[in-house]
Tab-separated table of C-alpha atoms in Angstrom:
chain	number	residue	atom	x	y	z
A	1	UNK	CA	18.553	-51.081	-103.583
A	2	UNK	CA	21.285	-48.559	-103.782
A	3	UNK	CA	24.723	-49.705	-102.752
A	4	UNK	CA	26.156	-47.424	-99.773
A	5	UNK	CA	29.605	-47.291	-98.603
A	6	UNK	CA	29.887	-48.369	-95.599
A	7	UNK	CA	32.186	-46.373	-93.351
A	8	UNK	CA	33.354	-47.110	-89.892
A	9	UNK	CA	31.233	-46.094	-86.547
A	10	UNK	CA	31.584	-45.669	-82.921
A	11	UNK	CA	29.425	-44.306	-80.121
A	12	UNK	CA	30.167	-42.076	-77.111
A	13	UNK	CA	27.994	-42.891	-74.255
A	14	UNK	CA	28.841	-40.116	-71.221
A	15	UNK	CA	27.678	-41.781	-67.650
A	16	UNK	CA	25.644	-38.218	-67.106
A	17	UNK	CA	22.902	-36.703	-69.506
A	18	UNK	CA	24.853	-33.617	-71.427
A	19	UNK	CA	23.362	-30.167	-71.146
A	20	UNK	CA	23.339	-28.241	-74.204
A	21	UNK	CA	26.415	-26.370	-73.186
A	22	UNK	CA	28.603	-29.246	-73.093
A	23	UNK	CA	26.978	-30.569	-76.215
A	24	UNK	CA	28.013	-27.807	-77.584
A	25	UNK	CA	31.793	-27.592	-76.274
A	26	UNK	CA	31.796	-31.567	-77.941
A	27	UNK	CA	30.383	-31.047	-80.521
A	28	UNK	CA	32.516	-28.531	-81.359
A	29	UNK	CA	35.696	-30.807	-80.652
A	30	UNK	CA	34.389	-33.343	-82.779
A	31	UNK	CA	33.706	-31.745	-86.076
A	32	UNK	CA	36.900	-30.424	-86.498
A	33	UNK	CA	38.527	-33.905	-86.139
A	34	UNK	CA	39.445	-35.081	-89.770
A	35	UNK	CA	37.591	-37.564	-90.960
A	36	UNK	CA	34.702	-37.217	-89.168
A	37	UNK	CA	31.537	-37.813	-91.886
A	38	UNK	CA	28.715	-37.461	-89.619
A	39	UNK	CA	27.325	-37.032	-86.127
A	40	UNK	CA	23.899	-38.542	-84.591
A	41	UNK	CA	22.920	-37.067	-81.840
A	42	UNK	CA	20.884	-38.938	-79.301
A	43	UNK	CA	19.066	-38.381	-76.333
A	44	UNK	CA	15.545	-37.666	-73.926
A	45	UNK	CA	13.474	-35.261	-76.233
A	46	UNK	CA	12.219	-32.372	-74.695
A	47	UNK	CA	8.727	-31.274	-75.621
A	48	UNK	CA	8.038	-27.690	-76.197
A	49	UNK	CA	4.695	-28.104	-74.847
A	50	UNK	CA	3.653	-30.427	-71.966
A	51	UNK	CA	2.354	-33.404	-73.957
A	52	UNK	CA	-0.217	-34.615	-71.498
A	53	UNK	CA	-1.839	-34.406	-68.015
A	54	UNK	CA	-4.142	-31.235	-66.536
A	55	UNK	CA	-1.143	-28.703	-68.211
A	56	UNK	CA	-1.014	-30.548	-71.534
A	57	UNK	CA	-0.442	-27.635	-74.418
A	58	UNK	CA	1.583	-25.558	-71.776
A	59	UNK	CA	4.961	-24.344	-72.896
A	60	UNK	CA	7.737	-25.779	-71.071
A	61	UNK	CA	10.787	-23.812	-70.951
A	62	UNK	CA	13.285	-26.355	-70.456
A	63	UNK	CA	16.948	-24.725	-69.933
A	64	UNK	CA	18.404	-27.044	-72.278
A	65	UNK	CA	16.263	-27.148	-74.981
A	66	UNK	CA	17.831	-24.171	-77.171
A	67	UNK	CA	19.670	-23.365	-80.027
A	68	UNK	CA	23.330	-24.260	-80.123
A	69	UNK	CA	26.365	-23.266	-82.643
A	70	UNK	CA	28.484	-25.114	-83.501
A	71	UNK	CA	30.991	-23.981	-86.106
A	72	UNK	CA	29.426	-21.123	-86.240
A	73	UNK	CA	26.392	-22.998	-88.055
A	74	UNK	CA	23.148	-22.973	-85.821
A	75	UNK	CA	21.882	-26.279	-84.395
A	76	UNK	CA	18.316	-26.344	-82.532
A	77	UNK	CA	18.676	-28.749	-79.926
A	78	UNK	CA	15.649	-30.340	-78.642
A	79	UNK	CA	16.932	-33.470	-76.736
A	80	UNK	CA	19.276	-34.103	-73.783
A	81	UNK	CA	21.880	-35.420	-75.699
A	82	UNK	CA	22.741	-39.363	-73.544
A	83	UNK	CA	24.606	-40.650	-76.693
A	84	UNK	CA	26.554	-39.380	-79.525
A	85	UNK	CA	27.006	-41.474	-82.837
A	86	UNK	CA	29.841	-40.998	-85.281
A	87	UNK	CA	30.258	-42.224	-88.541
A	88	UNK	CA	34.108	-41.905	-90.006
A	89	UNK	CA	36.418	-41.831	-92.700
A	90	UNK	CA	38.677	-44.808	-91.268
A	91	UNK	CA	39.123	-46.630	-87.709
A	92	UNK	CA	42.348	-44.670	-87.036
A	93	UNK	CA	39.411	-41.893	-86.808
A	94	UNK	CA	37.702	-43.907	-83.658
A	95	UNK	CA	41.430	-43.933	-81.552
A	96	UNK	CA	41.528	-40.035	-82.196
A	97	UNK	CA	38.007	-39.681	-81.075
A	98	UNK	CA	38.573	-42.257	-77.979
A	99	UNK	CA	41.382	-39.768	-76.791
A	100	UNK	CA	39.355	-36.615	-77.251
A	101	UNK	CA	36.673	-37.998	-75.090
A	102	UNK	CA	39.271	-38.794	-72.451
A	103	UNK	CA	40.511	-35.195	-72.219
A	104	UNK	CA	37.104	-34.007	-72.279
A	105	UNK	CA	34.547	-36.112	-69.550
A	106	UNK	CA	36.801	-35.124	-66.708
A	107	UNK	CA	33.721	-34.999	-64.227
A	108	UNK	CA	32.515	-38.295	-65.231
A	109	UNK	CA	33.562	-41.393	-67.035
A	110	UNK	CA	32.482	-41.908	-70.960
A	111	UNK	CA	32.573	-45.125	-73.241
A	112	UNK	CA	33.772	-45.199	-76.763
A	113	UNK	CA	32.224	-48.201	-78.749
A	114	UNK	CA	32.742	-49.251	-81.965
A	115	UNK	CA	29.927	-51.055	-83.543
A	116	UNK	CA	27.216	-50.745	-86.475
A	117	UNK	CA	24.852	-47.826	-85.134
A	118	UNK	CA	23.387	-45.881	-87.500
A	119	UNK	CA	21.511	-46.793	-90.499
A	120	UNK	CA	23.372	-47.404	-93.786
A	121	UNK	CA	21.113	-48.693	-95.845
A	122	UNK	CA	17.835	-47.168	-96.906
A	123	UNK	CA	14.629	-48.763	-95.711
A	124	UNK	CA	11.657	-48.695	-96.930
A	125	UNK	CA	10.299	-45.431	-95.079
A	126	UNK	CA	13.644	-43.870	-96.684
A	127	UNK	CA	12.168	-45.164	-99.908
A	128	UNK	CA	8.830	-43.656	-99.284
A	129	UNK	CA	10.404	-40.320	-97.749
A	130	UNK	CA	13.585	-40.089	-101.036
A	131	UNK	CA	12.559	-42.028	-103.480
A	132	UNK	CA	14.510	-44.268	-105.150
A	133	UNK	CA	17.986	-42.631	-105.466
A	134	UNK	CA	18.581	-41.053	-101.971
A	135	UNK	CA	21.362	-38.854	-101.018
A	136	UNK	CA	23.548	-41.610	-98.791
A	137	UNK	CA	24.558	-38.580	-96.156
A	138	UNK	CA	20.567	-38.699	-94.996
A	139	UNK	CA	20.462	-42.360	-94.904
A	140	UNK	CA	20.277	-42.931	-91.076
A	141	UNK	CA	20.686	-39.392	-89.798
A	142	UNK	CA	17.009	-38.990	-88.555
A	143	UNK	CA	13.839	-40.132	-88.920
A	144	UNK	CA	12.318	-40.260	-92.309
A	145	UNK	CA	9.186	-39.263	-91.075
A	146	UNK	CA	11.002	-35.829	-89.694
A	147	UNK	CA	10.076	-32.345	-91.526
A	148	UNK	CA	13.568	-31.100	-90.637
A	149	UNK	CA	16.944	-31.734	-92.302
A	150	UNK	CA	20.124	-32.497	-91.094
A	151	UNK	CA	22.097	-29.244	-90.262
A	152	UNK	CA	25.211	-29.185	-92.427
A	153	UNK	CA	28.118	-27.860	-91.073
A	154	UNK	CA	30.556	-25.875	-93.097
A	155	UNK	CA	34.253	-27.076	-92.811
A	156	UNK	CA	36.651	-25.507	-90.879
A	157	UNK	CA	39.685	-27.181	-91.519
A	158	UNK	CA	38.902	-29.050	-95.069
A	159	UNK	CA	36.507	-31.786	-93.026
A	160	UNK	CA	33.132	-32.211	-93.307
A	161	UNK	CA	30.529	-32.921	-90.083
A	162	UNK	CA	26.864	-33.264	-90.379
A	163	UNK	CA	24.991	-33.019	-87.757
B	1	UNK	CA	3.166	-64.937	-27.825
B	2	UNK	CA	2.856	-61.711	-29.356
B	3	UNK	CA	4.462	-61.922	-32.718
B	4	UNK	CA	6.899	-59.287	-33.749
B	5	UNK	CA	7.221	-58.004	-37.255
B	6	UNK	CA	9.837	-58.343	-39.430
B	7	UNK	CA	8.961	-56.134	-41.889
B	8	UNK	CA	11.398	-57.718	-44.934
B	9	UNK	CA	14.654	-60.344	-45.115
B	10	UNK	CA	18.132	-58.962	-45.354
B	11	UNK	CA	21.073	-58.204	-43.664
B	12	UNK	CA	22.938	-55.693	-46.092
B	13	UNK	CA	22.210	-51.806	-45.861
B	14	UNK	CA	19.549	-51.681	-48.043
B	15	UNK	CA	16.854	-53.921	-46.596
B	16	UNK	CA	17.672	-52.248	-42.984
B	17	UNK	CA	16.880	-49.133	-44.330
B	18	UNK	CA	13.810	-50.651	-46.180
B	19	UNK	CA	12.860	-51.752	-42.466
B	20	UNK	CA	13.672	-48.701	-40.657
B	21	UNK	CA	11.464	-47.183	-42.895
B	22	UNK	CA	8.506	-49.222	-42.746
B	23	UNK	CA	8.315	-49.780	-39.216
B	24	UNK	CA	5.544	-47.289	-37.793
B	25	UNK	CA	7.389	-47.191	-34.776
B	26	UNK	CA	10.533	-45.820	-35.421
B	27	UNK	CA	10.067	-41.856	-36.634
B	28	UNK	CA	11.496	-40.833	-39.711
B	29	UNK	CA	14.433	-37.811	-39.322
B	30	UNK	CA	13.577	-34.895	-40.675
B	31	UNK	CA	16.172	-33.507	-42.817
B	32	UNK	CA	14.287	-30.140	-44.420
B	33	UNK	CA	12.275	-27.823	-43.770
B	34	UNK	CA	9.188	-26.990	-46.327
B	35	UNK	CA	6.306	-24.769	-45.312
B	36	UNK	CA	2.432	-26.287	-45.688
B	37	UNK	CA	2.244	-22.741	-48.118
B	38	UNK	CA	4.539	-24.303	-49.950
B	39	UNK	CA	3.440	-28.261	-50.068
B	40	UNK	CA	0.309	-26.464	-51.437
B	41	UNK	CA	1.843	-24.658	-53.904
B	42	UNK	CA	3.957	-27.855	-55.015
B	43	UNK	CA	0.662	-29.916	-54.810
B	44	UNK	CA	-1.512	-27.863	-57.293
B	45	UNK	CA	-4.552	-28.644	-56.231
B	46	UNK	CA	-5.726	-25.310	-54.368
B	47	UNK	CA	-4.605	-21.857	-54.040
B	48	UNK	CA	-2.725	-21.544	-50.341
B	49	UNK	CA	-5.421	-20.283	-48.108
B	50	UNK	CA	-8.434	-20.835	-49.999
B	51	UNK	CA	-10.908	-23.271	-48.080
B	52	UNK	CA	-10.881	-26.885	-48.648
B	53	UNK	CA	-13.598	-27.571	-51.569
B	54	UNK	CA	-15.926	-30.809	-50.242
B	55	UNK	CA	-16.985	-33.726	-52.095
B	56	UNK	CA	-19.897	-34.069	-49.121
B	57	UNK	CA	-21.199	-32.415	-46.354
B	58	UNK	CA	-18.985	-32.758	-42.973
B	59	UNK	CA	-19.755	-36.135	-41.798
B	60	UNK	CA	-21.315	-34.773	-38.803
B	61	UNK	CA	-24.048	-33.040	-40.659
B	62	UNK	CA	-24.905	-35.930	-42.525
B	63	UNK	CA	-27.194	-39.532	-41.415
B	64	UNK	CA	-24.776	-42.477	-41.442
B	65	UNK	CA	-25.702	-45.288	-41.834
B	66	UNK	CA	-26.050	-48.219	-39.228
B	67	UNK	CA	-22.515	-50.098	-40.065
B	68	UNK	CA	-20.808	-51.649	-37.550
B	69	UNK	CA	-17.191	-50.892	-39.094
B	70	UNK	CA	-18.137	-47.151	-38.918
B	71	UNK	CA	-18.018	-47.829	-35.479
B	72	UNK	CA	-15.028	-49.704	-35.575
B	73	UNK	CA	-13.176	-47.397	-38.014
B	74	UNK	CA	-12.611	-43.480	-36.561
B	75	UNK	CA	-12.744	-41.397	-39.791
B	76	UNK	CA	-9.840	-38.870	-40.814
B	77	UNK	CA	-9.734	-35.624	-40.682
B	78	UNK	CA	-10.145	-35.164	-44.338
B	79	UNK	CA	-13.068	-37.665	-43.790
B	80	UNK	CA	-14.760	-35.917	-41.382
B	81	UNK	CA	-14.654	-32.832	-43.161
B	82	UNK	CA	-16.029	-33.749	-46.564
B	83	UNK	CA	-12.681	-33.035	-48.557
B	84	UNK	CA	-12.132	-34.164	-52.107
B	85	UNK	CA	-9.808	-36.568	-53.129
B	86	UNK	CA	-6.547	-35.292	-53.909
B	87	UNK	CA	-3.255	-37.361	-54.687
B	88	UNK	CA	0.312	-36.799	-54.647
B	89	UNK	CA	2.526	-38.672	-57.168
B	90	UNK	CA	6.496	-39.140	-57.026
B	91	UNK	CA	9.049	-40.587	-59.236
B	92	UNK	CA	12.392	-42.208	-57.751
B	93	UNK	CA	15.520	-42.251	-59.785
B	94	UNK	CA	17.298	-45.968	-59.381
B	95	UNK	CA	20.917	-44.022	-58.644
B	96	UNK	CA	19.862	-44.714	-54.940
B	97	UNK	CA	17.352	-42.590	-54.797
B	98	UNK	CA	16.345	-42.533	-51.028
B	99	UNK	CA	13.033	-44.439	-51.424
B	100	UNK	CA	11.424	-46.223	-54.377
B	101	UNK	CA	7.913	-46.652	-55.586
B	102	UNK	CA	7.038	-50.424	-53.919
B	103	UNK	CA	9.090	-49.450	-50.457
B	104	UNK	CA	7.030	-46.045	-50.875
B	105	UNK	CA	3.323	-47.927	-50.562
B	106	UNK	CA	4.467	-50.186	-47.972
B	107	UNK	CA	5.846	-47.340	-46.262
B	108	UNK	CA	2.795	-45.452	-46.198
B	109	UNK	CA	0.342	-48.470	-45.724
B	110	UNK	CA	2.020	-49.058	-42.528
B	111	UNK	CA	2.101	-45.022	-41.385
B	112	UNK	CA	-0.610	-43.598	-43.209
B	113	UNK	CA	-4.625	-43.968	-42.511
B	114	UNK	CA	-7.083	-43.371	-45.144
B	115	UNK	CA	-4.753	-43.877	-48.613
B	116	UNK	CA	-4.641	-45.316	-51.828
B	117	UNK	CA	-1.482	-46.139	-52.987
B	118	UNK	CA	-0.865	-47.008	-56.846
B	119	UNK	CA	2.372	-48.472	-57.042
B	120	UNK	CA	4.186	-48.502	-60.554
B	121	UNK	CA	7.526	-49.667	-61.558
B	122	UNK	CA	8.767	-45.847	-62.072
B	123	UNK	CA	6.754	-43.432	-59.802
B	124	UNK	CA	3.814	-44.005	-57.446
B	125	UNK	CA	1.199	-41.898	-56.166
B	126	UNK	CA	-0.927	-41.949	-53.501
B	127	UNK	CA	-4.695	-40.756	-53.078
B	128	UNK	CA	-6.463	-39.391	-49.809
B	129	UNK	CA	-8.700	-36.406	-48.852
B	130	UNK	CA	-7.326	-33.496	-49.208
B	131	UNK	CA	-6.166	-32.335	-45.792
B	132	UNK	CA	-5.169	-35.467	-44.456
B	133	UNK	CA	-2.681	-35.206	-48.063
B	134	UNK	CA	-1.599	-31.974	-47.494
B	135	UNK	CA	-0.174	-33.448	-44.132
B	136	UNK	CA	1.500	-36.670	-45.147
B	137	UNK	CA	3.029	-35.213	-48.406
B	138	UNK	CA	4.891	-32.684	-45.292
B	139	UNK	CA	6.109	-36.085	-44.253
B	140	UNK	CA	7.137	-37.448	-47.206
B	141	UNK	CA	9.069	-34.465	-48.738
B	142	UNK	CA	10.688	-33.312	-45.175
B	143	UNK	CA	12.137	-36.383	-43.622
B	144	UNK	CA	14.828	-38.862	-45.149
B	145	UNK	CA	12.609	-40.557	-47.955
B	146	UNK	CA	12.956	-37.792	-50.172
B	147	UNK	CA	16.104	-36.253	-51.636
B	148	UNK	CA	15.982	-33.019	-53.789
B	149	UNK	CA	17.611	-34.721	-56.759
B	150	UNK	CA	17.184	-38.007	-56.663
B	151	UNK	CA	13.258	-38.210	-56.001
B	152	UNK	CA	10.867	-35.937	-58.351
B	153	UNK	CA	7.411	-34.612	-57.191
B	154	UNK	CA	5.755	-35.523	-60.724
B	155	UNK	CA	1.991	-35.830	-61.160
B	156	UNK	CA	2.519	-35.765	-64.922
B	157	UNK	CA	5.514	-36.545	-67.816
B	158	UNK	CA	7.020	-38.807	-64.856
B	159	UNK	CA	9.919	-40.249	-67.572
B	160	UNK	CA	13.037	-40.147	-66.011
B	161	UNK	CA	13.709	-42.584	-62.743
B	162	UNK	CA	15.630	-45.166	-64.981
B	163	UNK	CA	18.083	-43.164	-67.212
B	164	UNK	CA	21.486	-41.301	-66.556
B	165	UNK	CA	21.147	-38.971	-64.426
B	166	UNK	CA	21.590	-34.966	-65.930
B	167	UNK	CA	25.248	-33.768	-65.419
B	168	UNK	CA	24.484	-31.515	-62.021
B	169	UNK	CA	23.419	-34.947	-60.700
B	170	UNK	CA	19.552	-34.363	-61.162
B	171	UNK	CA	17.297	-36.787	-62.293
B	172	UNK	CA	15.949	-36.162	-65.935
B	173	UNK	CA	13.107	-34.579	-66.057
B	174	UNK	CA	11.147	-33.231	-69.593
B	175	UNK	CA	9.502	-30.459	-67.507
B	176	UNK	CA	12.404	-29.846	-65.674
B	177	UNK	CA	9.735	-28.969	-62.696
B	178	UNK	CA	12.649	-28.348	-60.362
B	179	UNK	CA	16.108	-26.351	-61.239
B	180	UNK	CA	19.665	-26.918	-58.940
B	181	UNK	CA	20.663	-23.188	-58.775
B	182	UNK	CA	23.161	-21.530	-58.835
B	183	UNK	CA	23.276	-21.508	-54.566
B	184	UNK	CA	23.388	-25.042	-54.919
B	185	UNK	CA	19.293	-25.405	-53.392
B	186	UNK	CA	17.134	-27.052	-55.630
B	187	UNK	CA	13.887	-25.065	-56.529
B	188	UNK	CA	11.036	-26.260	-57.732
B	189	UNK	CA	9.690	-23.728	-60.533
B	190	UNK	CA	6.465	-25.532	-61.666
B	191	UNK	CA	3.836	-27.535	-59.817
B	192	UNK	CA	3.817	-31.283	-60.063
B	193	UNK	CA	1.710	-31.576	-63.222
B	194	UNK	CA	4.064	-28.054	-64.537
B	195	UNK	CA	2.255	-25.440	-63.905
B	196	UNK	CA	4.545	-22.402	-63.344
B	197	UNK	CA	4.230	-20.995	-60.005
B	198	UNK	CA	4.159	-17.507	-58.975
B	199	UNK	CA	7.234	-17.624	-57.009
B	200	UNK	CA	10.039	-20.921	-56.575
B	201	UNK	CA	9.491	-23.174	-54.052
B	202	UNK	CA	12.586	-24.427	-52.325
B	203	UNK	CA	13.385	-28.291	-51.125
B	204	UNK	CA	16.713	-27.834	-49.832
B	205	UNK	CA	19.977	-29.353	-50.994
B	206	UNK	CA	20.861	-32.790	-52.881
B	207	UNK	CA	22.306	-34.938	-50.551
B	208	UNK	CA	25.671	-36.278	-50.848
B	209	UNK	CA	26.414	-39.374	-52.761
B	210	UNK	CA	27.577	-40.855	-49.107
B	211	UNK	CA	24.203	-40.185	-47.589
B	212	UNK	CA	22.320	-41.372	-50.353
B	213	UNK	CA	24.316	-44.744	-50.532
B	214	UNK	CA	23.454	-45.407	-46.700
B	215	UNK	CA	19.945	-44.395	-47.379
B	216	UNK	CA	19.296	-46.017	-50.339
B	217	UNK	CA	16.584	-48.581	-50.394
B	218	UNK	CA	17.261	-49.814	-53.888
B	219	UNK	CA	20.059	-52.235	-54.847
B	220	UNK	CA	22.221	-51.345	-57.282
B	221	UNK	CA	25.488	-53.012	-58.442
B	222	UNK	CA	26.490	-50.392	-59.966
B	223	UNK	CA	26.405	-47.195	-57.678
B	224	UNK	CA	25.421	-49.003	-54.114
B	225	UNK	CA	24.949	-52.016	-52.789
B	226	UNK	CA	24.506	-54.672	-55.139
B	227	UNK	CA	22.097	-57.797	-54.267
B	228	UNK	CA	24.374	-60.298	-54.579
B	229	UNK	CA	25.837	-59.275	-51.343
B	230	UNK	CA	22.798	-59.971	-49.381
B	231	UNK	CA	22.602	-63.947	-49.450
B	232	UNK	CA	19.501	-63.688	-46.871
B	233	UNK	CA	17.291	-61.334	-49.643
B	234	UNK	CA	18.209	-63.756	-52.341
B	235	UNK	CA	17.172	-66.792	-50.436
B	236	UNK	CA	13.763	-65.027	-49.620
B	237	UNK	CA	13.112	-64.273	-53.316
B	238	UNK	CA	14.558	-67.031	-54.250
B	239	UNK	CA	11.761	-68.832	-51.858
B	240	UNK	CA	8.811	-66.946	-53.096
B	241	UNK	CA	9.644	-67.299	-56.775
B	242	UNK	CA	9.955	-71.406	-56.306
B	243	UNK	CA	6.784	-71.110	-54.414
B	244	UNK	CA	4.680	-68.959	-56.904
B	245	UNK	CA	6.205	-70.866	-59.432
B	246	UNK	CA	5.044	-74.227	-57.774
B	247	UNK	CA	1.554	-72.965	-57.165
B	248	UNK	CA	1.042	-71.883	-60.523
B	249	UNK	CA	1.645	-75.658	-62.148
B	250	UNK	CA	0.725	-77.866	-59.299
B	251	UNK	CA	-1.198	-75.742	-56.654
B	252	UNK	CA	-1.089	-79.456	-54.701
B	253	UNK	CA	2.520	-79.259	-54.350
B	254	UNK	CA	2.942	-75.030	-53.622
């Protein structure tokens, strides 16, 4: 198994379901924080096609399923984000991230937890999707199964986000 | 002596509301106004205007049979007419949403003739002929068990009564069937299974967190009224879980 450093994580859990324009107006908050590593976004998915019942194969335009920048790098969107999870350099990170999220959710309340959230070790559908010597930045991002990479987000101010 | 229902325990908020709502004879407020053009629209199941399609000829064309609870039992309208079965299907979001899918079936057991309700733990819908649906659903969406954001008309992709709700204080929805716009009147934009329609129907406006709290008939300890602070309800459920309980080990001592 290939040792991974283990880094530091913390999840922000808003009381309301974000649209994709406040997703976007965090998002773009949190990637320029230094020390930020990477970003998991969670949330309802949105089909692009009703998935069942007398409509199934319709398209559903859902408002805010779309494509989002952030950074100026494109991200396409395609849950309601309910949960955000962060993986940092150091804990100090966590306290700067707590704050953020206090200036920001001024509508509604938002809870910063620290914990072990995201996947740092590869399983064996990581093994199946990377082979033997995966790149630790996908190692919990997404599903292995997923066609899709994570987006990478170019760095602003000499950090680097994944999304 | 005549014996008086009680229709369900409690002394907090919530169970009077469950009560006022249940009892047959006190009428439910209305608090919109939605057309029948439009229930039929929102419904899906016919064009507005187009006859009612028939599952059998009017029941006054047709032999009946000799039954003795066809004499007893005076048909519906729907009935008499032949209609099809139709149903209407709604999920209830638990941030006090104004009804809630078991309150909803004994709600419309004790109002309603000629329905089958199907009761799940996130949306319920109910089946009658066609006319006699058209009319009730009126009910349902226009008085005080229905709130624009709170309560989704859903035949389909019902996902949604248990999470957060969205920021504008809607309830999720993957279809998003209904929009809050920008006038602050939610619209619904797609049928209940998503079909888009030709033109929005509207349902009014969300009701104020205030309203919905004293409305609510769902405990919440959270956003309303939590359970704990009706002793009465907890004593009843404590009562029929010791006596299912009971029954199911030693029926001799249930």
């Amino acid at each position: 198994m290939t040792d991974v450093l283990e880094f530091p994580q913390c999840r922000i859990v808003p009381m309301r379901l974000l649209g994709a324009d406040t997703t976007r107006r965090l998002l773009d908050r949190l990637a320029t924080i230094h020390g930020v590593r990477r970003i998991l976004l969670n949330g309802q998915n949105l089909p692009s096609t009703v998935p069942y019942g007398p409509s199934r194969g319709l398209a559903t335009v859902h408002p805010q399923r779309k494509k989002i920048r952030v950074l100026g790098t494109e991200v396409d969107l395609r849950v309601q984000v309910g949960s955000l999870v962060l993986e940092v350099e150091d804990r100090s990170v966590i306290d700067e991230v707590r704050s953020l999220c206090g200036d920001f959710f001024t509508d509604f309340s938002c809870s910063v937890q620290e914990g072990r959230f995201m996947k740092t070790r590869p399983s064996l559908s990581d093994y199946a999707r990377y082979g033997p010597l995966p790149d630790p930045a996908m190692i919990g991002l997404s599903d292995p199964k997923q066609k899709e990479d994570p987006v990478f987000l170019t760095e602003p101010t000499g950090c680097r986000g994944d999304l | 002596m005549a014996r008086k229902p009680q229709f369900g325990p409690g002394t907090s908020i919530v169970a009077e509301n469950r009560r006022r709502q249940m009892d047959p004879s006190r009428r439910l407020p209305i608090v919109r106004n939605v057309t029948e053009e439009d229930i039929v629209l929102l419904l899906g199941h016919r064009a507005p205007g187009s006859a009612y399609p028939s599952a059998h000829p009017p029941l006054a064309e047709q032999q009946e049979p000799d039954c003795p609870m066809r004499k007893l039992v005076s048909p519906t309208e729907g009935a008499k007419a032949g209609d099809r079965v139709r149903y209407i299907q709604f999920a209830d979001s638990m941030f006090n949403a104004p009804c809630q899918p078991y309150q909803r079936t004994y709600v419309e057991m004790y109002r309603f003739r000629g329905i089958d309700p199907g009761t799940l733990s996130g949306r319920q819908i109910v089946e009658c002929r066609e006319r006699d649906l058209e009319k009730y659903s009126k009910e349902l969406i226009e008085t005080d068990l229905f709130d624009p954001a709170r309560s989704g008309l859903r035949g389909a992709t019902v996902h949604g009564h248990s999470l957060r709700l969205s920021e504008d204080g809607m309830m999720f929805d993957a279809l998003q069937r209904c929009i809050l716009d920008r006038d602050g009147i939610v619209k619904y934009v797609k049928d209940q299974v998503g079909v888009p329609l030709d033109r929005p129907v509207s349902v009014g406006k969300p009701m104020d967190e205030d309203w919905l709290k004293r409305k609510s008939t769902i405990f919440h300890s959270l956003v309303g009224t939590p359970l704990r602070n009706d002793p009465e309800y907890i004593e009843y459920l404590q009562r029929i879980h010791s006596l299912r309980t009971k029954y199911g080990f030693m029926p001799m001592e249930g």
